[in-house]
GROMACS .gro file of C-alpha atoms in nm:
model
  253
    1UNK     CA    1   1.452  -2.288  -0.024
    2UNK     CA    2   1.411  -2.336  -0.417
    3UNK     CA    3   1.032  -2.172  -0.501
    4UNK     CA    4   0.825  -2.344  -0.739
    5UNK     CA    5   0.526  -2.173  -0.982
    6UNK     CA    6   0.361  -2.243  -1.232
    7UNK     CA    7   0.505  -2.150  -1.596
    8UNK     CA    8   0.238  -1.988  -1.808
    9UNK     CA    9   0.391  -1.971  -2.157
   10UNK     CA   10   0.215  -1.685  -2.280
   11UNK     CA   11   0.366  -1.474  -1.957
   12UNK     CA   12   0.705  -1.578  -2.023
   13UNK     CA   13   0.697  -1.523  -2.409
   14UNK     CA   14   0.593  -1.176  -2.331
   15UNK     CA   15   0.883  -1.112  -2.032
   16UNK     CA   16   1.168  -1.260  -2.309
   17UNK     CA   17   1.063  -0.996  -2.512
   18UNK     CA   18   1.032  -0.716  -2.270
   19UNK     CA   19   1.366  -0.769  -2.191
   20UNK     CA   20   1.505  -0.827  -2.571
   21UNK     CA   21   1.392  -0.480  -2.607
   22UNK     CA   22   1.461  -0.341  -2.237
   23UNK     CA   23   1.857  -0.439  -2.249
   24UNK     CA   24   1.919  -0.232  -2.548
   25UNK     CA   25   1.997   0.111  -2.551
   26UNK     CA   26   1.866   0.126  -2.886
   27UNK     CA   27   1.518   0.075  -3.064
   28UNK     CA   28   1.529  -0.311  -3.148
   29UNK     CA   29   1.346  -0.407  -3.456
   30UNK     CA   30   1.096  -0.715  -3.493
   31UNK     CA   31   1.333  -0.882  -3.717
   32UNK     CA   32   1.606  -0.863  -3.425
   33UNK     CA   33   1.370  -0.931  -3.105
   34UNK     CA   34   1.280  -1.250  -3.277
   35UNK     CA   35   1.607  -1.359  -3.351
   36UNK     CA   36   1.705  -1.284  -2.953
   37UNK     CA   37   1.381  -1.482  -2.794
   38UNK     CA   38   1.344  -1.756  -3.061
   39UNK     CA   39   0.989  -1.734  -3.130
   40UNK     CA   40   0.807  -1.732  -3.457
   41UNK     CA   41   0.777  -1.368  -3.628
   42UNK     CA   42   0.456  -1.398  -3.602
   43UNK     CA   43   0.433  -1.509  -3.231
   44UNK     CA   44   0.621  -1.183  -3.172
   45UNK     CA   45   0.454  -0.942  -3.367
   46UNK     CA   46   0.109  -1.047  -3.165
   47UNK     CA   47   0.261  -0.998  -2.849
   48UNK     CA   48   0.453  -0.670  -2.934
   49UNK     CA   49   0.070  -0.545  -3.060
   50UNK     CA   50  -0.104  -0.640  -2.739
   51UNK     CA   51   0.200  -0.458  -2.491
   52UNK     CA   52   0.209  -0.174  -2.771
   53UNK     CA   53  -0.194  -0.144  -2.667
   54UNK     CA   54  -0.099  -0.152  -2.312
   55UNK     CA   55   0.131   0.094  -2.330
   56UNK     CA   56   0.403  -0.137  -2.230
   57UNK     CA   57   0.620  -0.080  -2.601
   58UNK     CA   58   0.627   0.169  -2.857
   59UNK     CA   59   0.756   0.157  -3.185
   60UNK     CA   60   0.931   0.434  -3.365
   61UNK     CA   61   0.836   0.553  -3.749
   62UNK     CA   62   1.150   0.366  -3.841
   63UNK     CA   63   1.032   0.063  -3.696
   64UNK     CA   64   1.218   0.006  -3.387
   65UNK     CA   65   1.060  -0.068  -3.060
   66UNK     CA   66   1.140   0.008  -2.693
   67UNK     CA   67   0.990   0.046  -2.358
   68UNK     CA   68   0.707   0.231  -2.324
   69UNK     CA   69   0.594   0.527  -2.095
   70UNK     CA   70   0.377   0.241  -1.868
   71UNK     CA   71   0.716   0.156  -1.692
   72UNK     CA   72   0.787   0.481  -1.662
   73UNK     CA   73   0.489   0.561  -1.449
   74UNK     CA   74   0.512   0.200  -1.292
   75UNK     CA   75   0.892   0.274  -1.183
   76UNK     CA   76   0.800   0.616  -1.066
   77UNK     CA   77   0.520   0.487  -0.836
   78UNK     CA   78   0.786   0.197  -0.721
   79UNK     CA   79   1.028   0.438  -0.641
   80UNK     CA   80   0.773   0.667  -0.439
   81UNK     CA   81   0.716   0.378  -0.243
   82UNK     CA   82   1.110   0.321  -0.157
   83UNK     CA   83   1.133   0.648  -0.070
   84UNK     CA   84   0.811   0.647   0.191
   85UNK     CA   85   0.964   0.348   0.350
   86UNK     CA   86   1.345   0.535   0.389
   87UNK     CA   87   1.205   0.850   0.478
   88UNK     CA   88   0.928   0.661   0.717
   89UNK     CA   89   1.172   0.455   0.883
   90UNK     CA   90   1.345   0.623   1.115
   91UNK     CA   91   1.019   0.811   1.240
   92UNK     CA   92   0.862   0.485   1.304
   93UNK     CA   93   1.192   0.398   1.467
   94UNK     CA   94   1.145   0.628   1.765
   95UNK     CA   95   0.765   0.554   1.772
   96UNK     CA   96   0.852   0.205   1.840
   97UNK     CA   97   1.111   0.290   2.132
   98UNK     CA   98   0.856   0.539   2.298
   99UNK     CA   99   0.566   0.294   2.269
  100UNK     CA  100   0.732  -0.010   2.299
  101UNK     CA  101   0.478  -0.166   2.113
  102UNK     CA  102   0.458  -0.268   1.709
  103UNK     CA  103   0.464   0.024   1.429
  104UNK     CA  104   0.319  -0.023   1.115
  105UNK     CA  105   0.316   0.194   0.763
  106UNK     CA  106   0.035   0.099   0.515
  107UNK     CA  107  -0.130   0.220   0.213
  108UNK     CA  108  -0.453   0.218   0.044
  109UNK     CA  109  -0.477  -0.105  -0.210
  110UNK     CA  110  -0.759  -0.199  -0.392
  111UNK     CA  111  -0.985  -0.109  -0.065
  112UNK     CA  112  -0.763  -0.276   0.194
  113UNK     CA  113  -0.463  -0.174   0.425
  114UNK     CA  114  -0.147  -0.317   0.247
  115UNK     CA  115   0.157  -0.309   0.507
  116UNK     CA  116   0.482  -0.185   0.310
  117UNK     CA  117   0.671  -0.200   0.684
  118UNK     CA  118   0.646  -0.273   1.027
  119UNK     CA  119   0.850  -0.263   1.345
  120UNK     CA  120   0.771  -0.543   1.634
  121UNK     CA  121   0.720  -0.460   2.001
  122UNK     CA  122   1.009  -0.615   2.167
  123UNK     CA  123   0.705  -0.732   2.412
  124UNK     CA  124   0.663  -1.131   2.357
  125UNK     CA  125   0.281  -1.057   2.322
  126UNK     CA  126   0.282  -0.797   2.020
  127UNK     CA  127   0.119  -0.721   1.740
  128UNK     CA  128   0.223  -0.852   1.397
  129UNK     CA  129   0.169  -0.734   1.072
  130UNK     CA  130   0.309  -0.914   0.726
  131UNK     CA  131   0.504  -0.698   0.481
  132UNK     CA  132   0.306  -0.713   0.199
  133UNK     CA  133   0.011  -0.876   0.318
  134UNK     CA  134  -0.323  -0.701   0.356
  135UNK     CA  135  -0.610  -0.602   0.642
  136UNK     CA  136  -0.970  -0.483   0.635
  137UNK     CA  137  -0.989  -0.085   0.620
  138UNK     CA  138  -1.348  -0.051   0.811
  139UNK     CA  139  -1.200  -0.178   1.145
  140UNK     CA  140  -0.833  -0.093   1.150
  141UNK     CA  141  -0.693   0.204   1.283
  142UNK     CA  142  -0.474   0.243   0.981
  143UNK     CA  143  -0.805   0.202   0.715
  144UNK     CA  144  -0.965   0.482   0.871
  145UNK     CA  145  -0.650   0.716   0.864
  146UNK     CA  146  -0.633   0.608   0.498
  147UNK     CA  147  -0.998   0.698   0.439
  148UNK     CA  148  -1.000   1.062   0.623
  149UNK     CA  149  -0.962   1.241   0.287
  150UNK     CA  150  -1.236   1.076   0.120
  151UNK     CA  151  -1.551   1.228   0.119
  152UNK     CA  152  -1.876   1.047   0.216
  153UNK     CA  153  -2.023   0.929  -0.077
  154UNK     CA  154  -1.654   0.753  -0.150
  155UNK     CA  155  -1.609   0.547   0.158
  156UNK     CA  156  -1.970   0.429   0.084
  157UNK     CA  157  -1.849   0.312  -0.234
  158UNK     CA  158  -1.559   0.157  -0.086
  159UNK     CA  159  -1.733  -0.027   0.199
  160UNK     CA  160  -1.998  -0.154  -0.077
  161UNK     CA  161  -1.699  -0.312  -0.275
  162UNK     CA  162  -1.492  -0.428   0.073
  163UNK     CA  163  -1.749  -0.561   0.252
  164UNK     CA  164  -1.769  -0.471   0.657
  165UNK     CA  165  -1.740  -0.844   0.772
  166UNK     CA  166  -1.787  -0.837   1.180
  167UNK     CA  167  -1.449  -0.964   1.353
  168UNK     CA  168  -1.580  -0.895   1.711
  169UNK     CA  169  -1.867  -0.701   1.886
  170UNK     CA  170  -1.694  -0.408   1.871
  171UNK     CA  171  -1.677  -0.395   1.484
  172UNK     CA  172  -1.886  -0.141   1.269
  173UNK     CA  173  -2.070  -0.317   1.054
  174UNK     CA  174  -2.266  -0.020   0.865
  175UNK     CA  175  -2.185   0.223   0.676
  176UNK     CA  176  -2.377   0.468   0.911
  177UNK     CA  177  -2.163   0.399   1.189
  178UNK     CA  178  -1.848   0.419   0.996
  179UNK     CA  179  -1.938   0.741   0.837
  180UNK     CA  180  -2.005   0.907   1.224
  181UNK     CA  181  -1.659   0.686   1.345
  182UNK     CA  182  -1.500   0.897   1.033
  183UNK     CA  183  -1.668   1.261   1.155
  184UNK     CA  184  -1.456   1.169   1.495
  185UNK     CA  185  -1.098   1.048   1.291
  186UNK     CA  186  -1.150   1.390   1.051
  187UNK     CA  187  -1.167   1.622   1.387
  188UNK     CA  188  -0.878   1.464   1.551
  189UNK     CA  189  -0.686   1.331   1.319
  190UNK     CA  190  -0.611   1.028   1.378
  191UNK     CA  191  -0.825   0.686   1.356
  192UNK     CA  192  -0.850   0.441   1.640
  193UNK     CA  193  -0.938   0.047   1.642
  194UNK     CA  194  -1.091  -0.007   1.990
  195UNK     CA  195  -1.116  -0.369   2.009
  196UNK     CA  196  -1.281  -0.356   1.628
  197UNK     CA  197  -1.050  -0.576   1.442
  198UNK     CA  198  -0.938  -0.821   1.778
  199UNK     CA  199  -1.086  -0.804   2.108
  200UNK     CA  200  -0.755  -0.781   2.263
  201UNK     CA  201  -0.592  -0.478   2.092
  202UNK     CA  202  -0.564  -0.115   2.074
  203UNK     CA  203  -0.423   0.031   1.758
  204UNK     CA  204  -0.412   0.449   1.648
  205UNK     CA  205  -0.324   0.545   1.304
  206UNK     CA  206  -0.284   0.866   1.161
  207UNK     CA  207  -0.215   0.965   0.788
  208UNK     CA  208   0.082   1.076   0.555
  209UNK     CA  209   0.010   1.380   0.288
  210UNK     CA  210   0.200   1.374  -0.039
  211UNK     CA  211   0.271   1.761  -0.210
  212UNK     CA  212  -0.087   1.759  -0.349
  213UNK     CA  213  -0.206   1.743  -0.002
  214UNK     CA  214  -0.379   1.413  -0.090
  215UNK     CA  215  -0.350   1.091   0.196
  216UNK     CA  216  -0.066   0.874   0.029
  217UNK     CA  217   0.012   0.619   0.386
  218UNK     CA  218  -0.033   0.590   0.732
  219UNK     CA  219   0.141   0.480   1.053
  220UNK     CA  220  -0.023   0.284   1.331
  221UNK     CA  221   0.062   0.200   1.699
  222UNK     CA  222  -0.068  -0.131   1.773
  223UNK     CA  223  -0.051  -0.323   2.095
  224UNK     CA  224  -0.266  -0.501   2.334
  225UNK     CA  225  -0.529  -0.365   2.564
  226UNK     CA  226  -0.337  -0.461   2.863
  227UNK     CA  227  -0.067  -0.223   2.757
  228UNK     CA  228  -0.230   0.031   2.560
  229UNK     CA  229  -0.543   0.200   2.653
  230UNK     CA  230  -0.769   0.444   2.481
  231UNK     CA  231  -0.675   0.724   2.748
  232UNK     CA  232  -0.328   0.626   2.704
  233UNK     CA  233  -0.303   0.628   2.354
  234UNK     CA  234  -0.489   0.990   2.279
  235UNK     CA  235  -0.267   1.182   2.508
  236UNK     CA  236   0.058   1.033   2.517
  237UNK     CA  237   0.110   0.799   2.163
  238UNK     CA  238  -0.155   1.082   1.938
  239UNK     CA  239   0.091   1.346   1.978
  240UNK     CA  240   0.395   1.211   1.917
  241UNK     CA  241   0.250   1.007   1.622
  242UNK     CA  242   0.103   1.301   1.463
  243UNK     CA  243   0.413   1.502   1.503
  244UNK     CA  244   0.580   1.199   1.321
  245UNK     CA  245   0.331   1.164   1.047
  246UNK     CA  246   0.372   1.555   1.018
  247UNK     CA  247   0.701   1.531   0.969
  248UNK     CA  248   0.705   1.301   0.718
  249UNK     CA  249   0.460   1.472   0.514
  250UNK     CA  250   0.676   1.799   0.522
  251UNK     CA  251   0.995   1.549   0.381
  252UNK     CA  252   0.779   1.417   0.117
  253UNK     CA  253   0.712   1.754  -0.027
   0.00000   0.00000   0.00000
């Protein structure tokens, strides 16, 4: 099905360059960028100066321009995240057959869960997460994994700027409650949502280290409380989730 958008001119101006200069395998000069997109010299030359400030472009003493070290550190962060999902995969693989129930990997976006991949419960009645799309970190099992580095004084800050909207009666909905949930998630190691984010699910999380030792993912277990218990999940799904998330951490570096 054919997407539509809307064009914003000064967006696409700026892509026709970025690729003027990213197709060469030489510095392109201004003269030569603005014969290839067909845009005043002056047009360009503004929009070279304000991706030059960003750090998208740099130009050489000669006069030549190219991509700048921005999409370097941009495609190194993309590729990070390619290689958590391939390395991820096949751990969250065997989850899902052991469980039977839905297996999610997320990160930490701009104070919210954002799911990067997810395996569903061959159940009819699962759990269903969006690729892409985002969830509430105070009340998912996959927030608080997220969070279990972060000292106190940060997940304040972070609840302050997220909000802790109530979802059912099982939700925390202060940062005092959060910060004792957290002392529990810290000891064991993994984070649970009991009912906080829907009153008919269970979901554990636990976290994914990069080489710095810093939290970089997670992976949850989600299902519904008719399947998946509290009891259930701590002793059977905890260990074989940490051992996953372990083991994924070790591949990462």
């Amino acid at each position: 099905m054919e997407k539509h958008f809307l064009e914003v001119q000064v967006l696409q101006r700026a892509m026709d360059v970025l690729e003027a200069i990213g197709t060469s395998a030489e510095p392109v000069s201004l003269k030569a960028i603005t014969e290839r997109v067909g845009l005043p010299k002056s047009t360009v030359y503004r929009i070279l100066s304000n991706l030059e400030a960003r750090g998208y472009v740099c130009c050489s003493n000669e006069g030549g321009y190219r991509l700048g070290l921005k999409f370097f550190t941009l495609g190194q962060k993309a590729e990070k995240g390619f290689e958590l999902k391939r390395i991820a995969r096949p751990y969250m693989a065997r989850l899902n057959q052991f469980s039977s129930e839905s297996v999610h990997l997320g990160v930490l976006a701009r104070n919210k869960v954002l799911y990067l991949d997810s395996i569903d419960s061959p159940h009819t009645i699962r759990l269903v997460a969006q690729i892409g799309g985002t969830n509430a970190i105070h009340c998912t099992s996959l927030g608080k994994a997220l969070l279990i580095g972060h000292s106190d004084d940060e997940i304040r800050q972070v609840l302050a700027e997220a909000g802790m909207e109530r979802r059912t009666s099982y939700t925390l909905i202060t940062p005092e409650s959060f910060l004792r949930e957290m002392e529990v998630v810290r000891r064991a190691g993994f984070g649970v949502d009991d009912r906080e984010s829907n009153e008919d699910c269970f979901c554990i999380g636990a976290p994914i280290y990069n080489h710095y030792g810093q939290v970089m993912a997670a992976i949850s277990v989600s299902g519904p409380i008719s399947r998946i218990s509290r009891r259930m999940a701590e002793t059977a799904v905890a260990p074989r989730l940490l051992e996953a998330t372990r083991a994924i951490s070790r591949s990462l570096g």
